[in-house]
Every structure is written in C-alpha cells, then in structure tokens.
mmCIF file of N, CA and C in Angstrom:
data_model
loop_
_atom_site.group_PDB
_atom_site.id
_atom_site.type_symbol
_atom_site.label_atom_id
_atom_site.label_comp_id
_atom_site.label_asym_id
_atom_site.label_seq_id
_atom_site.Cartn_x
_atom_site.Cartn_y
_atom_site.Cartn_z
ATOM 1 N N MET A 831 54.794 103.813 -176.749
ATOM 2 C CA MET A 831 54.404 103.961 -175.348
ATOM 3 C C MET A 831 54.591 102.659 -174.573
ATOM 4 N N ARG A 832 54.908 101.585 -175.238
ATOM 5 C CA ARG A 832 55.076 100.293 -174.569
ATOM 6 C C ARG A 832 56.087 100.359 -173.442
ATOM 7 N N PHE A 833 57.131 101.184 -173.599
ATOM 8 C CA PHE A 833 58.175 101.264 -172.578
ATOM 9 C C PHE A 833 58.030 102.512 -171.721
ATOM 10 N N MET A 834 56.866 103.126 -171.739
ATOM 11 C CA MET A 834 56.517 104.297 -170.937
ATOM 12 C C MET A 834 57.316 105.546 -171.315
ATOM 13 N N ALA A 835 58.114 105.448 -172.344
ATOM 14 C CA ALA A 835 58.903 106.576 -172.823
ATOM 15 C C ALA A 835 59.326 106.285 -174.255
ATOM 16 N N THR A 836 59.746 107.317 -174.951
ATOM 17 C CA THR A 836 60.229 107.130 -176.311
ATOM 18 C C THR A 836 61.586 106.442 -176.278
ATOM 19 N N MET A 837 61.718 105.411 -177.101
ATOM 20 C CA MET A 837 62.993 104.700 -177.211
ATOM 21 C C MET A 837 63.341 104.593 -178.689
ATOM 22 N N LYS A 838 64.576 104.942 -179.030
ATOM 23 C CA LYS A 838 65.016 104.813 -180.422
ATOM 24 C C LYS A 838 65.346 103.369 -180.753
ATOM 25 N N GLU A 839 65.909 102.643 -179.795
ATOM 26 C CA GLU A 839 66.214 101.231 -180.010
ATOM 27 C C GLU A 839 66.311 100.512 -178.672
ATOM 28 N N LEU A 840 66.110 99.211 -178.737
ATOM 29 C CA LEU A 840 66.211 98.376 -177.541
ATOM 30 C C LEU A 840 67.666 98.011 -177.282
ATOM 31 N N SER A 841 67.988 97.827 -176.026
ATOM 32 C CA SER A 841 69.312 97.316 -175.699
ATOM 33 C C SER A 841 69.391 95.875 -176.198
ATOM 34 N N PRO A 842 70.580 95.332 -176.410
ATOM 35 C CA PRO A 842 70.683 93.939 -176.855
ATOM 36 C C PRO A 842 69.966 92.965 -175.912
ATOM 37 N N ALA A 843 70.053 93.190 -174.618
ATOM 38 C CA ALA A 843 69.379 92.298 -173.663
ATOM 39 C C ALA A 843 67.862 92.397 -173.789
ATOM 40 N N MET A 844 67.341 93.610 -173.951
ATOM 41 C CA MET A 844 65.893 93.781 -174.102
ATOM 42 C C MET A 844 65.406 93.150 -175.398
ATOM 43 N N LEU A 845 66.168 93.317 -176.464
ATOM 44 C CA LEU A 845 65.791 92.729 -177.743
ATOM 45 C C LEU A 845 65.787 91.208 -177.657
ATOM 46 N N GLU A 846 66.800 90.638 -177.035
ATOM 47 C CA GLU A 846 66.875 89.181 -176.871
ATOM 48 C C GLU A 846 65.659 88.670 -176.112
ATOM 49 N N ARG A 847 65.309 89.334 -175.034
ATOM 50 C CA ARG A 847 64.170 88.918 -174.216
ATOM 51 C C ARG A 847 62.857 89.073 -174.973
ATOM 52 N N ALA A 848 62.781 90.112 -175.813
ATOM 53 C CA ALA A 848 61.545 90.378 -176.556
ATOM 54 C C ALA A 848 61.277 89.348 -177.636
ATOM 55 N N VAL A 849 62.309 88.872 -178.289
ATOM 56 C CA VAL A 849 62.096 87.967 -179.419
ATOM 57 C C VAL A 849 62.327 86.497 -179.085
ATOM 58 N N HIS A 850 62.802 86.204 -177.893
ATOM 59 C CA HIS A 850 63.038 84.814 -177.512
ATOM 60 C C HIS A 850 62.450 84.520 -176.132
ATOM 61 N N PRO A 851 61.119 84.422 -176.042
ATOM 62 C CA PRO A 851 60.526 84.065 -174.751
ATOM 63 C C PRO A 851 60.995 82.669 -174.335
ATOM 64 N N VAL A 852 61.120 82.463 -173.045
ATOM 65 C CA VAL A 852 61.557 81.164 -172.529
ATOM 66 C C VAL A 852 60.374 80.200 -172.576
ATOM 67 N N ALA A 853 60.507 79.134 -173.343
ATOM 68 C CA ALA A 853 59.435 78.145 -173.500
ATOM 69 C C ALA A 853 59.047 77.558 -172.147
ATOM 70 N N GLY A 854 57.737 77.451 -171.919
ATOM 71 C CA GLY A 854 57.244 76.887 -170.676
ATOM 72 C C GLY A 854 57.254 77.858 -169.509
ATOM 73 N N ARG A 855 57.782 79.047 -169.724
ATOM 74 C CA ARG A 855 57.862 80.038 -168.652
ATOM 75 C C ARG A 855 57.234 81.362 -169.061
ATOM 76 N N ASP A 856 57.529 81.819 -170.252
ATOM 77 C CA ASP A 856 57.020 83.088 -170.751
ATOM 78 C C ASP A 856 56.011 82.812 -171.860
ATOM 79 N N LEU A 857 55.200 83.808 -172.182
ATOM 80 C CA LEU A 857 54.246 83.676 -173.279
ATOM 81 C C LEU A 857 54.223 84.978 -174.055
ATOM 82 N N ALA A 858 54.278 84.881 -175.373
ATOM 83 C CA ALA A 858 54.163 86.040 -176.255
ATOM 84 C C ALA A 858 53.089 85.752 -177.292
ATOM 85 N N LEU A 859 52.164 86.680 -177.463
ATOM 86 C CA LEU A 859 51.061 86.540 -178.413
ATOM 87 C C LEU A 859 51.023 87.755 -179.330
ATOM 88 N N VAL A 860 50.562 87.574 -180.538
ATOM 89 C CA VAL A 860 50.328 88.697 -181.443
ATOM 90 C C VAL A 860 48.961 88.537 -182.079
ATOM 91 N N ALA A 861 48.391 89.647 -182.503
ATOM 92 C CA ALA A 861 47.148 89.653 -183.270
ATOM 93 C C ALA A 861 47.485 90.239 -184.633
ATOM 94 N N LEU A 862 47.013 89.578 -185.683
ATOM 95 C CA LEU A 862 47.277 90.012 -187.049
ATOM 96 C C LEU A 862 46.021 90.559 -187.696
ATOM 97 N N ALA A 863 46.197 91.594 -188.513
ATOM 98 C CA ALA A 863 45.081 92.078 -189.321
ATOM 99 C C ALA A 863 44.773 90.992 -190.340
ATOM 100 N N ASP A 864 43.524 90.713 -190.566
ATOM 101 C CA ASP A 864 43.119 89.667 -191.509
ATOM 102 C C ASP A 864 43.518 90.071 -192.923
ATOM 103 N N PRO A 865 44.453 89.334 -193.535
ATOM 104 C CA PRO A 865 44.890 89.717 -194.882
ATOM 105 C C PRO A 865 43.788 89.603 -195.927
ATOM 106 N N ALA A 866 42.707 88.883 -195.618
ATOM 107 C CA ALA A 866 41.598 88.757 -196.563
ATOM 108 C C ALA A 866 40.655 89.955 -196.498
ATOM 109 N N ALA A 867 40.769 90.739 -195.409
ATOM 110 C CA ALA A 867 39.893 91.901 -195.256
ATOM 111 C C ALA A 867 40.350 93.027 -196.190
ATOM 112 N N LYS A 868 39.406 93.834 -196.610
ATOM 113 C CA LYS A 868 39.701 94.928 -197.527
ATOM 114 C C LYS A 868 40.721 95.885 -196.900
ATOM 115 N N GLY A 869 41.834 96.082 -197.552
ATOM 116 C CA GLY A 869 42.841 97.026 -197.092
ATOM 117 C C GLY A 869 43.793 96.474 -196.046
ATOM 118 N N ALA A 870 43.542 95.280 -195.529
ATOM 119 C CA ALA A 870 44.421 94.712 -194.508
ATOM 120 C C ALA A 870 45.595 94.003 -195.179
ATOM 121 N N ASP A 871 46.721 93.964 -194.479
ATOM 122 C CA ASP A 871 47.911 93.353 -195.067
ATOM 123 C C ASP A 871 48.496 92.228 -194.216
ATOM 124 N N GLY A 872 47.776 91.786 -193.205
ATOM 125 C CA GLY A 872 48.281 90.709 -192.357
ATOM 126 C C GLY A 872 49.338 91.163 -191.374
ATOM 127 N N SER A 873 49.469 92.454 -191.150
ATOM 128 C CA SER A 873 50.493 92.964 -190.241
ATOM 129 C C SER A 873 50.070 92.784 -188.782
ATOM 130 N N ILE A 874 51.041 92.823 -187.898
ATOM 131 C CA ILE A 874 50.781 92.721 -186.459
ATOM 132 C C ILE A 874 50.096 94.000 -185.996
ATOM 133 N N VAL A 875 48.943 93.855 -185.336
ATOM 134 C CA VAL A 875 48.195 95.018 -184.859
ATOM 135 C C VAL A 875 48.148 95.078 -183.331
ATOM 136 N N ALA A 876 48.582 94.000 -182.665
ATOM 137 C CA ALA A 876 48.630 93.999 -181.206
ATOM 138 C C ALA A 876 49.590 92.910 -180.750
ATOM 139 N N GLY A 877 50.151 93.118 -179.590
ATOM 140 C CA GLY A 877 51.024 92.117 -178.995
ATOM 141 C C GLY A 877 50.831 92.103 -177.495
ATOM 142 N N ALA A 878 50.960 90.947 -176.908
ATOM 143 C CA ALA A 878 50.820 90.806 -175.464
ATOM 144 C C ALA A 878 51.777 89.723 -174.998
ATOM 145 N N ARG A 879 52.258 89.860 -173.779
ATOM 146 C CA ARG A 879 53.154 88.837 -173.249
ATOM 147 C C ARG A 879 53.204 88.920 -171.738
ATOM 148 N N TYR A 880 53.636 87.820 -171.180
ATOM 149 C CA TYR A 880 54.045 87.879 -169.780
ATOM 150 C C TYR A 880 55.388 87.187 -169.668
ATOM 151 N N ILE A 881 56.129 87.641 -168.688
ATOM 152 C CA ILE A 881 57.433 87.067 -168.379
ATOM 153 C C ILE A 881 57.379 86.636 -166.928
ATOM 154 N N ALA A 882 57.620 85.366 -166.688
ATOM 155 C CA ALA A 882 57.585 84.838 -165.326
ATOM 156 C C ALA A 882 58.801 85.325 -164.549
ATOM 157 N N GLY A 883 58.589 85.552 -163.263
ATOM 158 C CA GLY A 883 59.685 85.933 -162.386
ATOM 159 C C GLY A 883 60.589 84.744 -162.118
ATOM 160 N N GLU A 884 61.735 85.015 -161.574
ATOM 161 C CA GLU A 884 62.695 83.949 -161.261
ATOM 162 C C GLU A 884 62.107 82.905 -160.318
ATOM 163 N N ASP A 885 61.173 83.330 -159.453
ATOM 164 C CA ASP A 885 60.560 82.408 -158.490
ATOM 165 C C ASP A 885 59.504 81.495 -159.127
ATOM 166 N N LEU A 886 59.148 81.780 -160.379
ATOM 167 C CA LEU A 886 58.110 81.038 -161.105
ATOM 168 C C LEU A 886 56.764 81.036 -160.376
ATOM 169 N N ARG A 887 56.524 82.060 -159.563
ATOM 170 C CA ARG A 887 55.257 82.214 -158.851
ATOM 171 C C ARG A 887 54.479 83.422 -159.383
ATOM 172 N N SER A 888 55.185 84.359 -159.980
ATOM 173 C CA SER A 888 54.555 85.586 -160.441
ATOM 174 C C SER A 888 55.032 85.900 -161.853
ATOM 175 N N CYS A 889 54.310 86.820 -162.492
ATOM 176 C CA CYS A 889 54.716 87.246 -163.833
ATOM 177 C C CYS A 889 54.324 88.705 -164.027
ATOM 178 N N GLU A 890 54.982 89.317 -164.983
ATOM 179 C CA GLU A 890 54.659 90.691 -165.366
ATOM 180 C C GLU A 890 54.137 90.668 -166.793
ATOM 181 N N PHE A 891 53.019 91.341 -167.029
ATOM 182 C CA PHE A 891 52.450 91.380 -168.369
ATOM 183 C C PHE A 891 52.731 92.723 -169.032
ATOM 184 N N ALA A 892 52.654 92.707 -170.339
ATOM 185 C CA ALA A 892 52.743 93.922 -171.145
ATOM 186 C C ALA A 892 51.843 93.713 -172.349
ATOM 187 N N ILE A 893 51.246 94.790 -172.801
ATOM 188 C CA ILE A 893 50.355 94.697 -173.959
ATOM 189 C C ILE A 893 50.444 95.994 -174.743
ATOM 190 N N ALA A 894 50.381 95.881 -176.050
ATOM 191 C CA ALA A 894 50.394 97.056 -176.927
ATOM 192 C C ALA A 894 49.450 96.789 -178.089
ATOM 193 N N VAL A 895 48.657 97.803 -178.430
ATOM 194 C CA VAL A 895 47.718 97.722 -179.551
ATOM 195 C C VAL A 895 47.939 98.961 -180.410
ATOM 196 N N THR A 896 48.017 98.780 -181.727
ATOM 197 C CA THR A 896 48.191 99.941 -182.599
ATOM 198 C C THR A 896 46.997 100.875 -182.456
ATOM 199 N N ASP A 897 47.240 102.147 -182.687
ATOM 200 C CA ASP A 897 46.180 103.149 -182.542
ATOM 201 C C ASP A 897 44.947 102.804 -183.371
ATOM 202 N N GLU A 898 45.156 102.303 -184.575
ATOM 203 C CA GLU A 898 44.040 102.001 -185.467
ATOM 204 C C GLU A 898 43.143 100.890 -184.933
ATOM 205 N N TRP A 899 43.665 100.057 -184.052
ATOM 206 C CA TRP A 899 42.919 98.912 -183.545
ATOM 207 C C TRP A 899 42.467 99.090 -182.094
ATOM 208 N N CYS A 900 42.762 100.213 -181.483
ATOM 209 C CA CYS A 900 42.287 100.459 -180.113
ATOM 210 C C CYS A 900 40.762 100.472 -180.104
ATOM 211 N N GLY A 901 40.175 99.874 -179.093
ATOM 212 C CA GLY A 901 38.725 99.838 -178.965
ATOM 213 C C GLY A 901 38.066 98.665 -179.668
ATOM 214 N N ALA A 902 38.856 97.797 -180.294
ATOM 215 C CA ALA A 902 38.286 96.654 -181.022
ATOM 216 C C ALA A 902 38.184 95.401 -180.155
ATOM 217 N N GLY A 903 38.593 95.474 -178.898
ATOM 218 C CA GLY A 903 38.508 94.321 -178.006
ATOM 219 C C GLY A 903 39.748 93.436 -177.992
ATOM 220 N N LEU A 904 40.781 93.829 -178.728
ATOM 221 C CA LEU A 904 41.991 93.002 -178.760
ATOM 222 C C LEU A 904 42.673 92.922 -177.409
ATOM 223 N N ALA A 905 42.797 94.038 -176.709
ATOM 224 C CA ALA A 905 43.469 94.025 -175.406
ATOM 225 C C ALA A 905 42.737 93.098 -174.445
ATOM 226 N N SER A 906 41.429 93.143 -174.438
ATOM 227 C CA SER A 906 40.640 92.288 -173.565
ATOM 228 C C SER A 906 40.869 90.817 -173.884
ATOM 229 N N ARG A 907 40.791 90.482 -175.149
ATOM 230 C CA ARG A 907 40.963 89.073 -175.551
ATOM 231 C C ARG A 907 42.372 88.569 -175.249
ATOM 232 N N LEU A 908 43.368 89.376 -175.547
ATOM 233 C CA LEU A 908 44.758 88.985 -175.280
ATOM 234 C C LEU A 908 45.016 88.867 -173.777
ATOM 235 N N MET A 909 44.480 89.798 -172.996
ATOM 236 C CA MET A 909 44.669 89.719 -171.534
ATOM 237 C C MET A 909 44.024 88.455 -170.971
ATOM 238 N N GLN A 910 42.838 88.116 -171.453
ATOM 239 C CA GLN A 910 42.178 86.902 -170.978
ATOM 240 C C GLN A 910 43.022 85.671 -171.271
ATOM 241 N N GLU A 911 43.646 85.643 -172.429
ATOM 242 C CA GLU A 911 44.492 84.497 -172.774
ATOM 243 C C GLU A 911 45.759 84.468 -171.922
ATOM 244 N N LEU A 912 46.346 85.625 -171.653
ATOM 245 C CA LEU A 912 47.517 85.671 -170.769
ATOM 246 C C LEU A 912 47.157 85.139 -169.384
ATOM 247 N N ILE A 913 46.022 85.576 -168.855
ATOM 248 C CA ILE A 913 45.586 85.139 -167.525
ATOM 249 C C ILE A 913 45.342 83.631 -167.515
ATOM 250 N N ARG A 914 44.640 83.133 -168.529
ATOM 251 C CA ARG A 914 44.366 81.702 -168.608
ATOM 252 C C ARG A 914 45.664 80.895 -168.633
ATOM 253 N N SER A 915 46.596 81.308 -169.444
ATOM 254 C CA SER A 915 47.868 80.596 -169.563
ATOM 255 C C SER A 915 48.675 80.659 -168.273
ATOM 256 N N ALA A 916 48.728 81.822 -167.659
ATOM 257 C CA ALA A 916 49.490 81.964 -166.406
ATOM 258 C C ALA A 916 48.923 81.049 -165.326
ATOM 259 N N ARG A 917 47.603 80.964 -165.241
ATOM 260 C CA ARG A 917 46.979 80.051 -164.276
ATOM 261 C C ARG A 917 47.330 78.602 -164.593
ATOM 262 N N ALA A 918 47.242 78.235 -165.871
ATOM 263 C CA ALA A 918 47.520 76.856 -166.282
ATOM 264 C C ALA A 918 48.959 76.470 -165.954
ATOM 265 N N ARG A 919 49.842 77.429 -165.954
ATOM 266 C CA ARG A 919 51.251 77.165 -165.636
ATOM 267 C C ARG A 919 51.529 77.241 -164.141
ATOM 268 N N GLY A 920 50.497 77.492 -163.356
ATOM 269 C CA GLY A 920 50.649 77.488 -161.905
ATOM 270 C C GLY A 920 51.182 78.773 -161.307
ATOM 271 N N LEU A 921 51.183 79.858 -162.077
ATOM 272 C CA LEU A 921 51.627 81.137 -161.524
ATOM 273 C C LEU A 921 50.578 81.642 -160.540
ATOM 274 N N LYS A 922 51.023 82.327 -159.514
ATOM 275 C CA LYS A 922 50.126 82.762 -158.444
ATOM 276 C C LYS A 922 49.657 84.203 -158.589
ATOM 277 N N SER A 923 50.449 85.055 -159.233
ATOM 278 C CA SER A 923 50.044 86.450 -159.397
ATOM 279 C C SER A 923 50.584 87.019 -160.696
ATOM 280 N N MET A 924 49.890 88.042 -161.184
ATOM 281 C CA MET A 924 50.277 88.736 -162.412
ATOM 282 C C MET A 924 50.242 90.226 -162.114
ATOM 283 N N GLU A 925 51.256 90.946 -162.590
ATOM 284 C CA GLU A 925 51.276 92.388 -162.392
ATOM 285 C C GLU A 925 51.642 93.085 -163.685
ATOM 286 N N GLY A 926 51.287 94.353 -163.742
ATOM 287 C CA GLY A 926 51.628 95.168 -164.888
ATOM 288 C C GLY A 926 51.718 96.621 -164.469
ATOM 289 N N PHE A 927 52.301 97.422 -165.332
ATOM 290 C CA PHE A 927 52.462 98.850 -165.085
ATOM 291 C C PHE A 927 51.785 99.596 -166.218
ATOM 292 N N ILE A 928 50.881 100.504 -165.864
ATOM 293 C CA ILE A 928 50.049 101.198 -166.844
ATOM 294 C C ILE A 928 50.232 102.698 -166.663
ATOM 295 N N LEU A 929 50.375 103.413 -167.767
ATOM 296 C CA LEU A 929 50.428 104.867 -167.678
ATOM 297 C C LEU A 929 49.124 105.367 -167.062
ATOM 298 N N SER A 930 49.233 106.290 -166.134
ATOM 299 C CA SER A 930 48.046 106.806 -165.442
ATOM 300 C C SER A 930 47.005 107.342 -166.405
ATOM 301 N N GLY A 931 47.430 107.923 -167.507
ATOM 302 C CA GLY A 931 46.510 108.490 -168.487
ATOM 303 C C GLY A 931 45.888 107.471 -169.427
ATOM 304 N N ASN A 932 46.267 106.212 -169.325
ATOM 305 C CA ASN A 932 45.714 105.178 -170.198
ATOM 306 C C ASN A 932 44.434 104.629 -169.570
ATOM 307 N N THR A 933 43.397 105.439 -169.611
ATOM 308 C CA THR A 933 42.123 105.096 -168.974
ATOM 309 C C THR A 933 41.523 103.795 -169.492
ATOM 310 N N PRO A 934 41.511 103.538 -170.795
ATOM 311 C CA PRO A 934 40.924 102.266 -171.257
ATOM 312 C C PRO A 934 41.631 101.042 -170.656
ATOM 313 N N MET A 935 42.951 101.062 -170.575
ATOM 314 C CA MET A 935 43.668 99.911 -170.014
ATOM 315 C C MET A 935 43.444 99.803 -168.516
ATOM 316 N N ARG A 936 43.365 100.922 -167.836
ATOM 317 C CA ARG A 936 43.082 100.886 -166.395
ATOM 318 C C ARG A 936 41.694 100.298 -166.138
ATOM 319 N N LYS A 937 40.707 100.687 -166.955
ATOM 320 C CA LYS A 937 39.350 100.153 -166.804
ATOM 321 C C LYS A 937 39.315 98.656 -167.102
ATOM 322 N N LEU A 938 40.039 98.227 -168.136
ATOM 323 C CA LEU A 938 40.093 96.810 -168.468
ATOM 324 C C LEU A 938 40.703 96.020 -167.317
ATOM 325 N N ALA A 939 41.795 96.503 -166.778
ATOM 326 C CA ALA A 939 42.443 95.810 -165.659
ATOM 327 C C ALA A 939 41.481 95.665 -164.479
ATOM 328 N N LYS A 940 40.764 96.717 -164.144
ATOM 329 C CA LYS A 940 39.797 96.638 -163.040
ATOM 330 C C LYS A 940 38.688 95.647 -163.356
ATOM 331 N N ARG A 941 38.190 95.669 -164.594
ATOM 332 C CA ARG A 941 37.125 94.753 -165.005
ATOM 333 C C ARG A 941 37.585 93.299 -164.907
ATOM 334 N N LEU A 942 38.876 93.051 -165.159
ATOM 335 C CA LEU A 942 39.414 91.697 -165.076
ATOM 336 C C LEU A 942 39.793 91.295 -163.649
ATOM 337 N N GLY A 943 39.597 92.190 -162.689
ATOM 338 C CA GLY A 943 39.840 91.851 -161.292
ATOM 339 C C GLY A 943 41.173 92.298 -160.731
ATOM 340 N N PHE A 944 41.963 93.035 -161.500
ATOM 341 C CA PHE A 944 43.240 93.537 -160.996
ATOM 342 C C PHE A 944 43.000 94.601 -159.931
ATOM 343 N N GLN A 945 43.867 94.621 -158.935
ATOM 344 C CA GLN A 945 43.857 95.674 -157.930
ATOM 345 C C GLN A 945 44.824 96.754 -158.387
ATOM 346 N N VAL A 946 44.419 98.001 -158.297
ATOM 347 C CA VAL A 946 45.256 99.120 -158.714
ATOM 348 C C VAL A 946 45.974 99.676 -157.493
ATOM 349 N N THR A 947 47.294 99.803 -157.601
ATOM 350 C CA THR A 947 48.106 100.334 -156.499
ATOM 351 C C THR A 947 49.068 101.378 -157.044
ATOM 352 N N ALA A 948 49.693 102.082 -156.141
ATOM 353 C CA ALA A 948 50.720 103.059 -156.528
ATOM 354 C C ALA A 948 51.931 102.311 -157.079
ATOM 355 N N SER A 949 52.679 102.996 -157.899
ATOM 356 C CA SER A 949 53.870 102.406 -158.512
ATOM 357 C C SER A 949 55.121 103.139 -158.052
ATOM 358 N N ASP A 950 56.203 102.413 -157.964
ATOM 359 C CA ASP A 950 57.485 103.038 -157.652
ATOM 360 C C ASP A 950 57.979 103.897 -158.816
ATOM 361 N N GLU A 951 57.316 103.783 -159.961
ATOM 362 C CA GLU A 951 57.703 104.538 -161.158
ATOM 363 C C GLU A 951 57.301 106.006 -161.055
ATOM 364 N N GLY A 952 56.497 106.355 -160.066
ATOM 365 C CA GLY A 952 56.054 107.735 -159.905
ATOM 366 C C GLY A 952 54.577 107.884 -160.209
ATOM 367 N N PRO A 953 54.059 109.122 -160.100
ATOM 368 C CA PRO A 953 52.618 109.350 -160.244
ATOM 369 C C PRO A 953 52.088 109.130 -161.654
ATOM 370 N N GLY A 954 52.936 109.078 -162.653
ATOM 371 C CA GLY A 954 52.484 108.887 -164.026
ATOM 372 C C GLY A 954 52.220 107.441 -164.390
ATOM 373 N N VAL A 955 52.481 106.512 -163.445
ATOM 374 C CA VAL A 955 52.325 105.084 -163.701
ATOM 375 C C VAL A 955 51.636 104.429 -162.519
ATOM 376 N N VAL A 956 50.676 103.554 -162.784
ATOM 377 C CA VAL A 956 50.048 102.764 -161.727
ATOM 378 C C VAL A 956 50.466 101.311 -161.893
ATOM 379 N N ARG A 957 50.452 100.595 -160.813
ATOM 380 C CA ARG A 957 50.751 99.160 -160.810
ATOM 381 C C ARG A 957 49.431 98.432 -160.624
ATOM 382 N N VAL A 958 49.196 97.392 -161.416
ATOM 383 C CA VAL A 958 47.999 96.570 -161.265
ATOM 384 C C VAL A 958 48.438 95.151 -160.959
ATOM 385 N N VAL A 959 47.729 94.506 -160.035
ATOM 386 C CA VAL A 959 48.094 93.164 -159.584
ATOM 387 C C VAL A 959 46.853 92.290 -159.548
ATOM 388 N N LEU A 960 46.982 91.066 -160.069
ATOM 389 C CA LEU A 960 45.899 90.100 -160.033
ATOM 390 C C LEU A 960 46.370 88.861 -159.284
ATOM 391 N N ASP A 961 45.630 88.478 -158.254
ATOM 392 C CA ASP A 961 45.886 87.229 -157.538
ATOM 393 C C ASP A 961 45.249 86.131 -158.375
ATOM 394 N N LEU A 962 46.067 85.344 -159.037
ATOM 395 C CA LEU A 962 45.561 84.328 -159.961
ATOM 396 C C LEU A 962 44.904 83.152 -159.255
ATOM 397 N N VAL A 963 45.195 82.967 -157.981
ATOM 398 C CA VAL A 963 44.627 81.847 -157.234
ATOM 399 C C VAL A 963 43.232 82.199 -156.738
ATOM 400 N N SER A 964 43.084 83.279 -155.998
ATOM 401 C CA SER A 964 41.771 83.610 -155.439
ATOM 402 C C SER A 964 40.820 84.131 -156.503
ATOM 403 N N ALA A 965 41.336 84.802 -157.518
ATOM 404 C CA ALA A 965 40.470 85.332 -158.570
ATOM 405 C C ALA A 965 39.848 84.207 -159.395
ATOM 406 N N GLN A 966 40.454 83.038 -159.418
ATOM 407 C CA GLN A 966 39.971 81.931 -160.222
ATOM 408 C C GLN A 966 38.597 81.446 -159.773
ATOM 409 N N ALA A 967 38.263 81.650 -158.531
ATOM 410 C CA ALA A 967 36.999 81.160 -157.997
ATOM 411 C C ALA A 967 35.787 81.747 -158.721
ATOM 412 N N GLY A 968 35.943 82.949 -159.306
ATOM 413 C CA GLY A 968 34.830 83.590 -159.983
ATOM 414 C C GLY A 968 34.480 82.979 -161.318
ATOM 415 N N GLY A 969 35.350 82.155 -161.883
ATOM 416 C CA GLY A 969 35.031 81.467 -163.112
ATOM 417 C C GLY A 969 35.430 82.205 -164.385
ATOM 418 N N THR A 970 35.680 83.514 -164.302
ATOM 419 C CA THR A 970 36.117 84.257 -165.471
ATOM 420 C C THR A 970 37.608 84.527 -165.332
ATOM 421 N N PRO A 971 38.285 84.939 -166.412
ATOM 422 C CA PRO A 971 39.722 85.115 -166.332
ATOM 423 C C PRO A 971 40.179 85.974 -165.169
ATOM 424 N N GLY A 972 39.451 87.038 -164.849
ATOM 425 C CA GLY A 972 39.836 87.886 -163.744
ATOM 426 C C GLY A 972 39.052 87.606 -162.493
ATOM 427 N N GLY A 973 38.110 86.680 -162.580
ATOM 428 C CA GLY A 973 37.349 86.303 -161.407
ATOM 429 C C GLY A 973 36.063 87.067 -161.222
ATOM 430 N N GLN A 974 35.835 88.125 -162.024
ATOM 431 C CA GLN A 974 34.611 88.880 -161.839
ATOM 432 C C GLN A 974 34.201 89.570 -163.133
ATOM 433 N N GLY A 975 33.222 89.053 -163.761
ATOM 434 C CA GLY A 975 32.605 89.693 -164.918
ATOM 435 C C GLY A 975 33.576 90.171 -165.987
ATOM 436 N N ALA A 976 34.549 89.418 -166.322
ATOM 437 C CA ALA A 976 35.505 89.846 -167.339
ATOM 438 C C ALA A 976 34.820 90.033 -168.674
ATOM 439 N N ALA A 977 35.321 91.015 -169.425
ATOM 440 C CA ALA A 977 34.741 91.278 -170.749
ATOM 441 C C ALA A 977 35.713 90.901 -171.822
#
C-alpha cells in the first residue's frame, strides 16, 4: 500500500531513489524487530523517509509499517524523527499523501499538527501538510500535543 496501489516492481528510477537518499537533503529510517526478542529475527518492520523538493524548502514524507507492527507506536516515533530532522535542515513544510481509509495515519497526522486537505489524486487519497516553521512554536514535533 506504500504506493497507493499494487506494484509488482519499481521502475529503475524509483528503485534508485528508494535505496540512495541524497545525503544532507533526504532522510530514510527503518525500525528493526529486536533479534533478542522471542521469535524476532531482526527484520525491518517499518520504514519512513522524506525527500526534499528541488527548492530545498519543502519535503514529502512516506511511511510504511508491517501489519504485525501496526499500533505499536512506530509510525508516531518515526514521524516525530522525520519532523525533527526536517526542521533541523531548515525545511519549511512537510507534506504527505494518505489513503482516505487509513484512519490511524490520518489521526496521527492531525495529532502531529498536519492540516488535512483534498488531494489531486482523487477522493481515495488525502493530502496532509505541516508548516514546520509555525508549528515549531508549540514545542512538540507537530506543535501541538504530539504523541
């Protein structure tokens, strides 16, 4: 669901961008299952990233969590780190596109201070935008009671 549709494989350009973030501009994070935990194998259970726009003023985020790890707080923690890093790099805004039916992610975005707007992708997708400058005044990653 990361790409809002089923994909059998990434295009060469998408694959290149996915595995080679631009240092100092983009950020890619992963969460691993603790290999010391019973039954865990150290595999990637979540990933999050942002890619800065050409203007270096804005970025687009994406996040994916395996079904088994949904509800464990990984998306919240990863989003907070993306927001913190984007601010530290001087980015002014962050946006993302969320499937309309992804209620947990929509609620998280609102809790972190993102504004929800319509998307050019159609009614099945919403666009969320966070003003990284004005939201910073609240002291939390999204500026208001982030969880």
